[in-house]
Coordinates of C-alpha atoms and ligand atoms in Angstrom, one line a residue:
M7 CA -5.2 -3.8 4.5
C8 CA -7.5 -6.2 5.0
G9 CA -7.2 -9.4 7.7
I10 CA -8.4 -12.7 7.8
V11 CA -9.2 -14.6 10.6
G12 CA -11.1 -18.2 11.2
Y13 CA -11.5 -20.6 14.2
L14 CA -12.6 -24.5 14.8
G15 CA -13.0 -25.4 18.3
E16 CA -14.6 -25.5 21.4
K17 CA -13.4 -21.9 22.8
N18 CA -15.6 -18.6 22.9
I19 CA -15.3 -18.5 19.1
K20 CA -16.8 -15.0 18.8
E21 CA -13.6 -13.6 21.4
V22 CA -11.1 -15.6 19.2
L23 CA -12.6 -14.1 16.4
L24 CA -12.6 -10.6 17.5
N25 CA -9.1 -10.5 19.2
G26 CA -7.5 -11.8 16.4
L27 CA -9.3 -9.3 14.5
K28 CA -7.9 -6.7 17.0
E29 CA -4.1 -7.9 16.2
L30 CA -4.9 -7.0 12.5
E31 CA -5.9 -3.6 13.3
Y32 CA -2.7 -1.9 12.6
R33 CA -2.9 -3.1 8.9
G34 CA -5.6 -0.6 8.4
Y35 CA -9.9 -1.3 7.5
D36 CA -12.1 0.7 6.8
S37 CA -15.3 -2.0 7.9
A38 CA -15.4 -5.6 10.1
G39 CA -17.7 -9.0 10.1
I40 CA -17.4 -12.2 11.5
A41 CA -19.8 -15.6 11.0
V42 CA -20.3 -18.0 13.4
L43 CA -21.5 -21.6 13.0
N44 CA -22.6 -23.2 16.6
N45 CA -25.3 -25.6 17.0
D46 CA -26.4 -25.2 13.3
R47 CA -27.0 -21.9 13.3
F48 CA -25.4 -19.0 11.6
S49 CA -24.6 -15.7 12.9
I50 CA -23.2 -12.8 11.1
F51 CA -22.4 -9.7 12.4
K52 CA -20.8 -6.7 10.5
A53 CA -19.8 -3.3 10.9
V54 CA -18.8 -0.1 9.2
G55 CA -15.8 1.5 11.0
K56 CA -13.6 0.7 14.3
L57 CA -13.7 -3.2 15.2
E58 CA -15.1 -1.1 18.4
N59 CA -18.4 -1.2 16.3
L60 CA -18.4 -4.4 15.6
I61 CA -17.9 -5.4 19.5
E62 CA -20.9 -3.6 20.2
K63 CA -23.3 -5.6 17.7
T64 CA -21.9 -8.5 18.9
K65 CA -22.3 -7.5 22.9
E66 CA -25.1 -10.3 23.3
F67 CA -24.4 -12.9 21.4
Q68 CA -22.3 -16.5 23.1
T69 CA -21.6 -19.6 21.5
Q70 CA -21.6 -23.0 23.2
G71 CA -19.5 -25.7 22.6
F72 CA -18.1 -26.9 19.3
G73 CA -18.0 -24.4 16.4
I74 CA -16.3 -23.1 13.8
G75 CA -16.3 -19.2 12.6
I76 CA -14.4 -16.8 10.1
G77 CA -13.9 -13.2 10.3
H78 CA -12.9 -9.7 8.0
T79 CA -11.1 -6.6 8.3
R80 CA -11.5 -4.9 5.5
W81 CA -9.4 -2.1 3.4
A82 CA -12.2 -1.1 0.8
T83 CA -11.4 -1.9 -3.0
H84 CA -14.3 -2.9 -5.1
G85 CA -16.7 -1.2 -3.5
K86 CA -17.2 1.7 -1.1
P87 CA -16.9 0.9 2.6
T88 CA -20.5 0.0 3.4
E89 CA -21.8 -3.4 5.4
I90 CA -23.0 -4.6 2.4
N91 CA -19.8 -5.1 1.1
A92 CA -17.8 -5.9 4.2
H93 CA -16.9 -9.8 4.3
P94 CA -18.2 -12.9 5.1
H95 CA -20.1 -12.5 2.3
T96 CA -23.0 -15.3 1.6
G97 CA -25.0 -17.7 -0.7
E98 CA -28.1 -19.3 0.4
E99 CA -26.1 -21.2 3.4
S100 CA -22.5 -20.4 3.5
Y101 CA -19.8 -17.6 4.0
V102 CA -16.2 -16.4 2.6
V103 CA -13.6 -13.9 3.9
H104 CA -11.1 -12.9 0.7
N105 CA -8.0 -11.1 0.8
G106 CA -6.8 -10.0 -2.7
I107 CA -8.5 -9.8 -6.1
I108 CA -10.4 -11.9 -8.2
E109 CA -9.5 -10.9 -11.8
N110 CA -11.7 -12.6 -13.4
Y111 CA -14.4 -11.8 -11.1
A112 CA -16.3 -9.9 -13.9
I113 CA -16.8 -13.2 -16.6
L114 CA -17.8 -15.6 -13.4
K115 CA -20.3 -12.8 -12.0
N116 CA -22.1 -12.7 -15.6
M117 CA -21.9 -16.2 -15.6
L118 CA -23.8 -16.6 -12.5
T119 CA -26.3 -13.8 -13.3
K120 CA -27.3 -15.9 -16.0
A121 CA -27.7 -18.7 -13.9
G122 CA -30.5 -16.9 -12.0
V123 CA -27.9 -16.1 -8.6
K124 CA -28.5 -12.6 -7.5
F125 CA -25.4 -10.5 -6.2
L126 CA -25.8 -8.0 -3.1
S127 CA -22.6 -6.9 -3.1
Q128 CA -20.5 -4.6 -5.3
T129 CA -17.3 -6.4 -4.2
D130 CA -15.2 -9.3 -6.2
T131 CA -15.5 -11.7 -3.2
E132 CA -19.3 -12.0 -3.8
V133 CA -18.2 -14.5 -6.7
I134 CA -16.2 -17.1 -4.6
V135 CA -19.6 -18.4 -2.5
H136 CA -21.8 -18.0 -5.2
L137 CA -19.6 -20.1 -7.5
F138 CA -19.0 -22.8 -4.8
E139 CA -22.8 -23.3 -3.6
Y140 CA -23.4 -23.1 -7.7
Y141 CA -21.3 -26.6 -7.6
K142 CA -22.6 -27.8 -4.8
K143 CA -26.1 -28.0 -6.5
N144 CA -24.7 -30.7 -8.9
T145 CA -22.7 -33.0 -6.3
Q146 CA -23.5 -33.7 -2.8
N147 CA -19.6 -33.7 -2.4
S148 CA -18.8 -29.8 -0.6
F149 CA -15.2 -30.4 -1.2
E150 CA -15.7 -31.4 -4.3
A151 CA -17.4 -28.3 -4.7
F152 CA -14.4 -25.6 -2.8
E153 CA -12.0 -27.7 -5.1
K154 CA -13.7 -26.7 -8.5
T155 CA -14.4 -23.0 -7.1
V156 CA -10.5 -22.6 -7.0
Q157 CA -9.5 -24.2 -9.7
N158 CA -11.9 -21.4 -11.1
L159 CA -10.7 -18.6 -9.6
E160 CA -7.8 -15.9 -11.3
G161 CA -5.5 -13.2 -9.3
A162 CA -4.7 -13.4 -5.8
Y163 CA -6.5 -14.6 -2.8
A164 CA -6.3 -16.3 0.6
I165 CA -9.9 -17.6 1.5
L166 CA -11.6 -19.0 4.0
L167 CA -15.2 -20.5 3.4
V168 CA -17.4 -22.4 5.9
T169 CA -21.0 -23.9 5.1
K170 CA -23.7 -25.6 6.8
D171 CA -23.6 -28.4 5.2
A172 CA -20.1 -29.4 6.8
P173 CA -20.9 -28.1 10.2
D174 CA -17.3 -28.6 11.4
R175 CA -15.4 -27.9 8.9
I176 CA -13.2 -24.8 7.6
F177 CA -12.4 -24.5 3.7
F178 CA -8.9 -23.0 3.0
A179 CA -7.2 -21.6 0.0
K180 CA -4.4 -19.6 -0.8
K181 CA -2.7 -18.0 -3.9
G182 CA -0.9 -14.5 -4.1
S183 CA -2.1 -13.4 -0.3
P184 CA -0.7 -14.6 2.7
L185 CA -2.4 -17.2 4.8
L186 CA -1.6 -19.7 7.6
V187 CA -3.0 -22.5 10.3
G188 CA -2.3 -22.7 13.6
K189 CA -2.8 -25.2 16.7
S190 CA -2.2 -25.7 20.2
K191 CA -4.1 -28.8 20.9
E192 CA -6.2 -31.5 19.5
Q193 CA -9.1 -30.6 17.7
E194 CA -8.7 -26.8 17.1
F195 CA -7.5 -24.9 14.3
Y196 CA -6.7 -21.5 14.3
F197 CA -6.7 -19.4 10.7
A198 CA -5.3 -15.9 10.0
S199 CA -3.4 -13.7 7.4
S200 CA -0.6 -12.6 9.8
D201 CA 0.6 -14.8 12.6
T202 CA 0.4 -11.3 14.9
A203 CA -3.5 -12.4 14.7
V204 CA -2.7 -16.2 16.3
I205 CA -0.1 -15.3 19.0
G206 CA -1.0 -16.5 22.3
E207 CA -3.8 -19.2 20.9
A208 CA -1.7 -21.4 18.9
K209 CA 1.9 -22.6 19.8
E210 CA 2.5 -24.0 16.0
V211 CA 1.9 -22.7 12.7
H212 CA 1.8 -24.0 9.2
Y213 CA 2.0 -21.2 6.5
F214 CA -0.1 -22.4 3.4
D215 CA 2.3 -22.0 -0.2
D216 CA 0.7 -20.7 -2.6
G217 CA -1.6 -22.9 -4.8
D218 CA -2.3 -24.7 -1.5
Y219 CA -5.8 -25.3 -0.8
G220 CA -8.1 -28.4 1.9
Y221 CA -9.7 -28.2 4.6
V222 CA -9.9 -28.6 8.3
S223 CA -12.1 -30.4 10.8
K224 CA -11.9 -32.2 13.9
E225 CA -10.3 -35.0 13.4
E226 CA -7.5 -33.7 10.4
I227 CA -6.3 -31.0 8.5
R228 CA -5.8 -31.7 4.8
I229 CA -3.6 -29.7 2.3
F230 CA -3.6 -30.1 -1.7
D231 CA -1.1 -28.2 -3.8
A232 CA -2.0 -26.4 -7.1
S233 CA -1.8 -29.7 -8.7
G234 CA -4.4 -31.4 -6.7
K235 CA -1.4 -33.4 -5.3
E236 CA -1.9 -34.3 -1.1
K237 CA 0.6 -33.0 1.0
Q238 CA 1.5 -32.6 4.9
P239 CA 1.7 -29.5 7.0
H240 CA 5.3 -28.3 8.3
W241 CA 4.3 -27.3 11.4
Q242 CA 6.8 -24.8 13.1
P243 CA 7.0 -23.1 16.9
L244 CA 5.3 -19.7 16.8
S245 CA 7.0 -16.5 18.1
T246 CA 5.5 -15.2 21.5
N247 CA 6.3 -11.7 20.2
K248 CA 3.6 -9.8 18.8
L249 CA 5.7 -6.3 17.8
S250 CA 8.1 -8.2 16.2
A251 CA 5.2 -10.3 14.1
Q252 CA 3.8 -7.0 13.2
K253 CA 7.1 -6.1 11.6
G254 CA 7.0 -9.0 9.4
G255 CA 10.9 -10.5 10.6
F256 CA 11.8 -6.8 9.3
R257 CA 14.0 -4.8 11.9
F258 CA 11.8 -1.7 11.9
F259 CA 8.5 -0.9 10.4
M260 CA 10.2 1.7 8.4
E261 CA 11.6 -1.2 6.3
K262 CA 8.8 -3.3 6.5
E263 CA 6.9 -0.3 4.6
I264 CA 10.2 0.6 2.0
Y265 CA 9.7 -3.7 1.0
E266 CA 5.6 -3.2 1.1
Q267 CA 5.8 -0.4 -1.3
A268 CA 5.4 -2.7 -4.6
T269 CA 2.1 -4.5 -3.1
V270 CA 0.8 -1.6 -1.7
V271 CA 1.3 0.3 -5.1
A272 CA -0.6 -2.2 -6.7
D273 CA -3.5 -1.9 -4.7
T274 CA -3.3 2.3 -5.6
L275 CA -3.7 1.2 -8.6
L276 CA -6.1 -1.3 -9.2
G277 CA -9.6 -0.4 -10.8
R278 CA -7.8 2.9 -11.2
L279 CA -5.5 1.9 -14.0
L280 CA -7.6 0.5 -16.6
E281 CA -6.4 -0.9 -20.2
D282 CA -6.7 2.3 -21.9
H283 CA -7.5 5.3 -19.6
I284 CA -7.2 6.2 -15.7
A285 CA -10.3 6.0 -14.3
F286 CA -11.4 7.3 -10.9
E287 CA -14.3 6.7 -10.2
E288 CA -14.5 8.5 -6.8
L289 CA -14.2 12.0 -8.8
D290 CA -17.0 13.8 -9.9
E291 CA -17.6 14.4 -14.1
T292 CA -17.5 18.1 -13.3
L293 CA -14.6 18.5 -11.2
F294 CA -12.1 20.0 -13.7
D295 CA -15.0 22.1 -15.9
Q296 CA -13.7 25.6 -15.8
I297 CA -10.6 24.7 -14.0
N298 CA -7.8 26.6 -15.3
E299 CA -5.1 25.9 -13.1
I300 CA -4.2 23.6 -10.2
K301 CA -2.5 24.5 -7.2
L302 CA -1.3 22.0 -5.0
C303 CA -0.7 22.3 -0.7
A304 CA 0.6 20.1 1.5
C305 CA 3.7 19.8 4.1
G306 CA 7.2 18.0 4.4
T307 CA 7.1 14.6 2.2
S308 CA 3.1 15.4 1.4
Y309 CA 5.0 18.6 0.2
H310 CA 7.7 16.9 -2.2
A311 CA 5.5 14.5 -3.4
A312 CA 3.1 17.8 -4.6
L313 CA 6.4 19.8 -6.2
A314 CA 7.0 16.1 -8.0
S315 CA 3.7 15.9 -9.6
S316 CA 3.8 19.4 -10.3
Y317 CA 6.1 18.5 -13.0
L318 CA 4.1 15.7 -14.4
F319 CA 0.8 18.1 -14.3
E320 CA 2.6 21.0 -16.5
R321 CA 4.4 18.5 -18.8
V322 CA 2.1 15.4 -19.5
A323 CA -1.1 17.3 -18.8
K324 CA -0.6 20.9 -20.0
V325 CA -2.3 22.5 -16.8
R326 CA -0.4 25.6 -15.0
T327 CA 0.3 24.2 -11.7
S328 CA 1.8 26.1 -8.4
V329 CA 2.2 24.1 -5.1
E330 CA 2.6 25.7 -1.8
I331 CA 3.9 25.0 1.7
A332 CA 1.0 24.8 3.8
S333 CA 2.6 26.7 6.8
E334 CA 3.7 29.4 4.6
F335 CA 0.3 29.3 2.4
R336 CA -2.0 30.1 5.2
Y337 CA -0.5 33.8 5.7
K338 CA 1.1 34.7 2.3
E339 CA -2.5 36.8 1.8
P340 CA -2.7 34.6 -1.7
L341 CA -5.1 35.8 -4.4
L342 CA -7.0 33.0 -5.0
C343 CA -8.6 32.7 -8.3
K344 CA -12.1 30.1 -8.8
D345 CA -10.8 28.6 -11.6
T346 CA -7.7 26.7 -9.6
L347 CA -8.5 23.6 -8.4
F348 CA -6.9 23.4 -4.9
V349 CA -5.5 20.1 -4.0
V350 CA -4.2 18.9 -0.5
I351 CA -1.8 16.3 0.0
S352 CA -1.7 14.7 3.1
Q353 CA -0.8 11.0 4.3
S354 CA -2.5 11.9 7.6
G355 CA -5.4 13.7 6.7
E356 CA -5.3 15.4 10.1
T357 CA -2.0 18.0 9.5
A358 CA -3.1 21.4 11.1
D359 CA -1.2 23.8 8.3
T360 CA -2.2 22.2 5.6
L361 CA -6.1 21.3 7.0
E362 CA -6.3 24.8 7.6
T363 CA -5.0 26.1 3.8
L364 CA -7.8 23.2 2.8
K365 CA -10.8 26.0 5.1
M366 CA -9.1 29.0 3.2
A367 CA -9.2 27.9 -0.3
K368 CA -13.1 26.5 1.1
A369 CA -13.9 29.7 2.0
A370 CA -12.7 31.4 -0.8
G371 CA -15.1 29.4 -2.9
L372 CA -12.3 27.0 -4.7
K373 CA -13.3 23.7 -5.6
T374 CA -11.2 21.5 -3.6
L375 CA -9.8 18.0 -3.7
A376 CA -7.9 16.0 -1.0
I377 CA -5.8 12.9 -1.9
C378 CA -5.3 11.2 1.4
N379 CA -4.1 7.3 3.0
V380 CA -6.7 7.9 5.9
D381 CA -10.3 7.6 5.1
N382 CA -12.8 10.0 7.5
S383 CA -9.7 11.9 8.3
S384 CA -10.9 15.8 8.7
M385 CA -9.2 16.5 5.3
V386 CA -10.9 13.8 3.2
R387 CA -14.4 15.1 5.5
L388 CA -14.2 18.6 4.5
A389 CA -12.8 18.5 0.3
D390 CA -15.6 18.5 -2.2
A391 CA -13.6 15.1 -3.5
S392 CA -11.0 12.7 -2.0
I393 CA -8.6 10.0 -3.8
L394 CA -7.5 7.7 -1.3
T395 CA -3.9 6.4 -1.3
R396 CA -4.5 3.0 0.0
A397 CA -1.2 2.5 1.5
G398 CA -2.0 1.3 4.4
I399 CA -1.5 2.0 8.4
E400 CA 2.2 4.0 8.1
K401 CA 4.0 3.2 11.3
G402 CA 7.4 4.5 10.8
V403 CA 7.6 8.1 11.1
A404 CA 9.6 8.5 8.7
S405 CA 6.7 8.2 5.6
T406 CA 8.0 6.2 2.5
K407 CA 5.1 4.2 1.3
A408 CA 2.5 7.1 2.0
F409 CA 5.1 8.9 -0.4
A410 CA 4.7 6.3 -3.3
T411 CA 1.5 5.8 -3.3
Q412 CA 0.7 9.6 -3.3
M413 CA 3.0 10.2 -5.8
S414 CA 1.3 7.0 -7.6
V415 CA -1.9 8.9 -7.6
L416 CA -0.8 12.0 -8.9
W417 CA 0.7 10.6 -11.8
M418 CA -2.5 8.8 -12.4
L419 CA -4.3 12.2 -11.8
S420 CA -2.1 14.5 -14.6
L421 CA -3.1 11.3 -17.2
F422 CA -6.6 11.8 -16.0
V423 CA -6.6 15.7 -16.1
A424 CA -4.5 15.2 -19.8
Q425 CA -7.2 12.7 -21.0
K426 CA -10.4 14.9 -19.9
Q427 CA -8.2 18.3 -21.4
N428 CA -7.4 16.2 -24.4
S429 CA -3.7 17.5 -23.4
I430 CA -2.4 13.8 -24.6
T431 CA -1.8 11.6 -27.6
K432 CA -3.1 8.3 -27.1
E433 CA 0.5 7.1 -28.1
V434 CA 1.7 9.0 -25.0
L435 CA -1.1 7.9 -22.9
Q436 CA -0.4 4.5 -23.9
E437 CA 3.6 4.5 -23.3
H438 CA 2.7 6.1 -19.1
L439 CA -0.3 3.5 -18.6
Q440 CA 2.9 0.6 -19.8
T441 CA 5.4 2.5 -17.5
L442 CA 2.5 2.7 -15.1
R443 CA 1.8 -0.8 -15.3
T444 CA 5.7 -1.8 -14.8
L445 CA 5.3 0.0 -10.9
P446 CA 5.3 -2.8 -8.7
K447 CA 7.8 -4.7 -10.1
I448 CA 10.0 -1.4 -10.4
L449 CA 9.5 -1.5 -6.4
E450 CA 10.1 -4.6 -5.3
V451 CA 13.1 -4.4 -3.5
N452 CA 16.1 -6.1 -5.0
P453 CA 18.4 -7.3 -2.5
S454 CA 21.8 -7.0 -4.1
M455 CA 21.0 -2.9 -4.1
H456 CA 20.0 -3.6 0.0
E457 CA 23.4 -5.1 0.6
R458 CA 25.3 -3.1 -1.9
I459 CA 23.6 0.2 0.3
R460 CA 24.2 -1.2 3.9
R461 CA 27.6 -1.6 3.1
L462 CA 28.1 1.1 1.4
S463 CA 26.6 3.3 4.9
K464 CA 29.8 3.2 6.6
R465 CA 31.2 5.7 4.7
Y466 CA 28.7 8.6 5.1
L467 CA 28.0 8.4 8.6
H468 CA 30.2 11.8 9.4
G469 CA 31.9 14.9 7.1
H470 CA 30.1 18.3 7.1
G471 CA 26.8 17.3 5.4
F472 CA 25.0 15.8 2.8
F473 CA 23.7 17.4 -0.8
F474 CA 21.4 15.6 -2.5
I475 CA 21.2 16.7 -6.2
G476 CA 18.9 16.2 -9.1
R477 CA 17.2 18.2 -11.9
D478 CA 13.8 18.3 -13.3
I479 CA 11.1 15.9 -10.8
F480 CA 14.5 14.2 -9.6
F481 CA 15.1 17.7 -7.6
P482 CA 12.0 16.9 -5.8
L483 CA 12.9 13.3 -5.3
A484 CA 16.5 14.1 -3.9
L485 CA 14.0 17.0 -1.1
E486 CA 12.8 13.6 -0.5
G487 CA 16.1 12.0 -0.2
A488 CA 17.1 15.0 2.4
L489 CA 14.5 15.1 4.4
K490 CA 14.8 11.0 4.8
L491 CA 18.1 11.5 6.4
K492 CA 18.0 14.0 8.1
E493 CA 14.6 12.6 9.8
I494 CA 16.3 9.4 10.8
S495 CA 20.2 10.0 10.9
Y496 CA 20.4 13.3 12.3
L497 CA 22.9 14.3 9.9
H498 CA 22.8 17.9 7.9
A499 CA 21.5 17.5 4.4
E500 CA 19.8 19.5 1.6
G501 CA 18.6 18.8 -1.5
Y502 CA 19.4 21.3 -4.5
P503 CA 18.3 21.1 -8.2
S504 CA 21.6 20.3 -10.0
G505 CA 22.0 22.9 -11.8
E506 CA 21.6 25.6 -9.0
M507 CA 24.8 24.0 -7.1
K508 CA 27.2 26.2 -8.9
H509 CA 25.3 29.4 -7.8
G510 CA 26.5 29.3 -4.4
P511 CA 26.6 25.5 -2.6
I512 CA 29.4 24.8 -4.4
A513 CA 31.9 26.8 -2.1
L514 CA 31.4 24.4 0.5
A515 CA 32.4 21.6 -1.7
D516 CA 35.3 19.3 -0.3
P517 CA 36.3 15.5 0.5
E518 CA 34.0 15.5 3.1
L519 CA 31.1 17.2 1.4
F520 CA 29.0 14.5 0.5
T521 CA 26.9 14.5 -2.6
I522 CA 23.9 12.1 -3.2
A523 CA 23.7 12.5 -7.2
L524 CA 20.5 11.4 -9.2
L525 CA 21.6 10.9 -12.3
P526 CA 18.8 9.1 -14.8
K527 CA 19.3 8.1 -18.0
N528 CA 16.1 9.1 -19.2
L529 CA 16.1 13.0 -18.8
L530 CA 18.7 15.3 -19.2
F531 CA 21.2 12.8 -18.4
E532 CA 24.2 14.9 -20.1
K533 CA 23.1 18.3 -18.4
S534 CA 23.0 16.1 -14.5
R535 CA 26.3 14.8 -15.5
S536 CA 28.0 18.1 -16.0
N537 CA 26.5 19.1 -12.9
I538 CA 28.0 16.5 -11.4
E539 CA 30.9 17.3 -13.1
E540 CA 31.6 20.4 -11.7
L541 CA 31.7 19.0 -7.9
S542 CA 33.9 15.9 -8.5
A543 CA 36.2 18.8 -10.4
R544 CA 36.7 20.2 -6.2
D545 CA 36.7 17.0 -4.9
A546 CA 33.4 16.5 -2.9
T547 CA 32.9 13.1 -2.4
I548 CA 30.3 11.6 -4.8
C549 CA 28.0 9.0 -4.2
V550 CA 25.8 8.4 -7.7
I551 CA 22.4 6.3 -8.0
S552 CA 22.5 5.9 -11.8
S553 CA 22.0 2.8 -13.8
E554 CA 25.2 3.9 -15.9
V555 CA 28.2 3.8 -14.5
Y556 CA 29.8 7.4 -13.7
E557 CA 33.8 6.8 -14.0
K558 CA 34.6 10.2 -11.9
A559 CA 32.3 9.2 -8.8
D560 CA 33.5 8.0 -5.7
D561 CA 30.9 5.2 -5.2
H562 CA 27.7 4.1 -7.0
I563 CA 24.6 2.8 -6.2
S564 CA 23.2 1.0 -9.1
I565 CA 19.8 0.7 -10.9
A566 CA 18.1 -1.4 -13.5
P567 CA 18.6 0.7 -17.0
Q568 CA 15.0 1.3 -17.7
P569 CA 13.4 2.8 -20.6
H570 CA 11.0 5.6 -18.9
Y571 CA 12.4 8.3 -16.1
M572 CA 9.3 7.4 -14.0
Q573 CA 10.4 4.2 -13.5
E574 CA 14.2 5.7 -12.7
F575 CA 12.2 7.7 -10.1
F576 CA 10.8 5.3 -8.5
E577 CA 13.7 3.2 -8.1
M578 CA 15.6 5.8 -6.8
M579 CA 13.6 6.7 -4.6
V580 CA 13.9 3.1 -2.9
A581 CA 17.2 3.0 -2.9
L582 CA 17.2 6.6 -1.0
Q583 CA 15.0 5.2 1.7
L584 CA 17.4 2.2 2.0
L585 CA 20.7 5.1 2.3
S586 CA 19.1 7.0 5.0
L587 CA 17.8 3.6 7.1
E588 CA 21.2 1.9 6.7
I589 CA 23.0 5.1 7.9
S590 CA 20.4 5.6 10.8
V591 CA 21.2 1.9 11.6
R592 CA 24.5 2.5 11.9
L593 CA 24.3 5.4 14.1
G594 CA 22.4 3.2 16.4
N595 CA 19.2 6.1 16.3
D596 CA 15.5 4.7 16.6
V597 CA 14.7 4.2 13.1
D598 CA 11.1 4.4 13.8
M599 CA 10.6 7.3 16.2
P600 CA 13.3 9.3 15.4
R601 CA 13.5 12.1 18.2
N602 CA 11.6 15.3 17.8
L603 CA 9.3 14.2 15.8
A604 CA 5.4 13.0 15.4
K605 CA 3.9 11.1 12.7
S606 CA 0.7 13.4 12.7
V607 CA 1.5 16.8 12.8
T608 CA -2.1 18.3 14.3
V609 CA -0.8 21.6 15.7
E610 CA 0.9 24.9 13.8
Ligands
F6R23 C1 8.3 13.1 6.8 C2 7.0 13.5 7.1 C3 6.3 14.4 7.6 C4 4.8 14.8 6.5 C5 4.2 16.0 7.1 C6 3.2 16.0 6.5 O1 8.9 11.2 6.4 O2 6.0 11.8 7.6 O3 7.3 15.4 7.0 O4 5.3 13.9 5.2 O5 4.2 15.7 8.4 O6 2.2 15.0 7.3 P1 1.1 14.3 6.3 O7 1.7 13.8 4.8 O8 -0.1 13.6 7.1 O9 0.1 15.8 6.2

């Protein structure tokens, strides 16, 4: 996701900015840029792709003495990853970098366009710098213009702005997106969206609160709160450990990524989940023409997302849907028909088995679509169309936020297909859109649930195995829960359809068989409850995840009561991820790098 840096001082400004951006690389980005004001001259550099491209472009550039600079790594949301859309964005004599979303940008753009302003990019960010210059025309005071600009922005932002009129100042504002300022000596300030970018440079940092805005100059820092009241910075010593800073205070990347799901899914929905319909501007209008079947193909966690979404494609979009494990599909000599849309799902976009199936489908003349987290990956380049899941870089080997974003995209895609095929009523569509809108909130980790799971986990460190059971779309979720546990705890776990237990596995039931039962209130509740009862009658140890209390269970992980089964799906997903995390921690395993596993499986 996007990263921000800034510097005011006498060091080599270019190097400070580029080093800071390098430290933010782990968050993922698709373009980068810097703007430096030194000796009354602005120098701007932007490049698409890796930071190396920007470093190459700035090779000859040097600064001398005092100056100011801002830098940014961008993960495309509004507009494609091009140089024009890369930050910093410019007006006539000012530059801005921004993280977040300006929700009222269309209204502001309209107003500014009418006032004669010409826009270059497709971004929401560009309105900030033009609005600032628009206000500056009526006041000779840059700070007043900045203050007015901030007052007129709606949405979430971390902003740094520099202007030729104030060559010794960096203006800043923060609401909803992280921003901090650091210092190590007099007449020098650093800015960053995460402290990793300033570790080794700044000795002390101040973290801005939502609503804060102000400026730094050689002499001072001035901070105002949302009501315009001045406040003093609260400087605190900065950690010197980059790795722990990257983990954002969490013990493991996996834990951080579980907690991040609320924000990354908000990004996934952005510009796609609209008032009364779903839009995918990256898809050609004709992609679904003459399509009578959807075939989803993937491995591991991505396969579970495929399987789960197949319930939605058939139930909601009314399209015949089949699901394939990529390594099986490759050699089964499948019959492929041209009226099938072949969809590969992959976090990395490089998984060898999935990539090969994409090649097979292309060779057979099928239309293809990649749902992927990594832009420019092999699958994205090869498929006819692609949808990026926007999870940001996932570091934990056990996939969490990638799954959450895949599920969000696939759910939206099922609605998109339903709209196209006219197979959904307005009312049902509205109900789904409304439910999708609640996802970021649903995905916020409830601290008391986490604590409950942490305490509960000590009871599940032995036994002769786990069964994760669920019905319908909760069956693939059970598979995913079991996979998570296997990967990081090394305990044997199986996912099973609840109704299938009596056809064999129930023979294993005894107090040492742990069953994690998914019991949604809004889907097949009575049926699932009967299945759980069959196990409890045979004395299996049962932990139910549900908003309902089930008196025959040994343990209960409580989720909030929700009106829609998809909300229960996502809440249970978080509970399952936390359960495997806490069991793994208690067993003393390496959560982020479990034995025998690699993040990207590029071999058959
Ligand atoms: C599980 C996990 C793996 C991957 C699988 C496919 O936590 O991460 O099962 O899901 O290797 O990888 P991608 O999605 O990159 O194709």
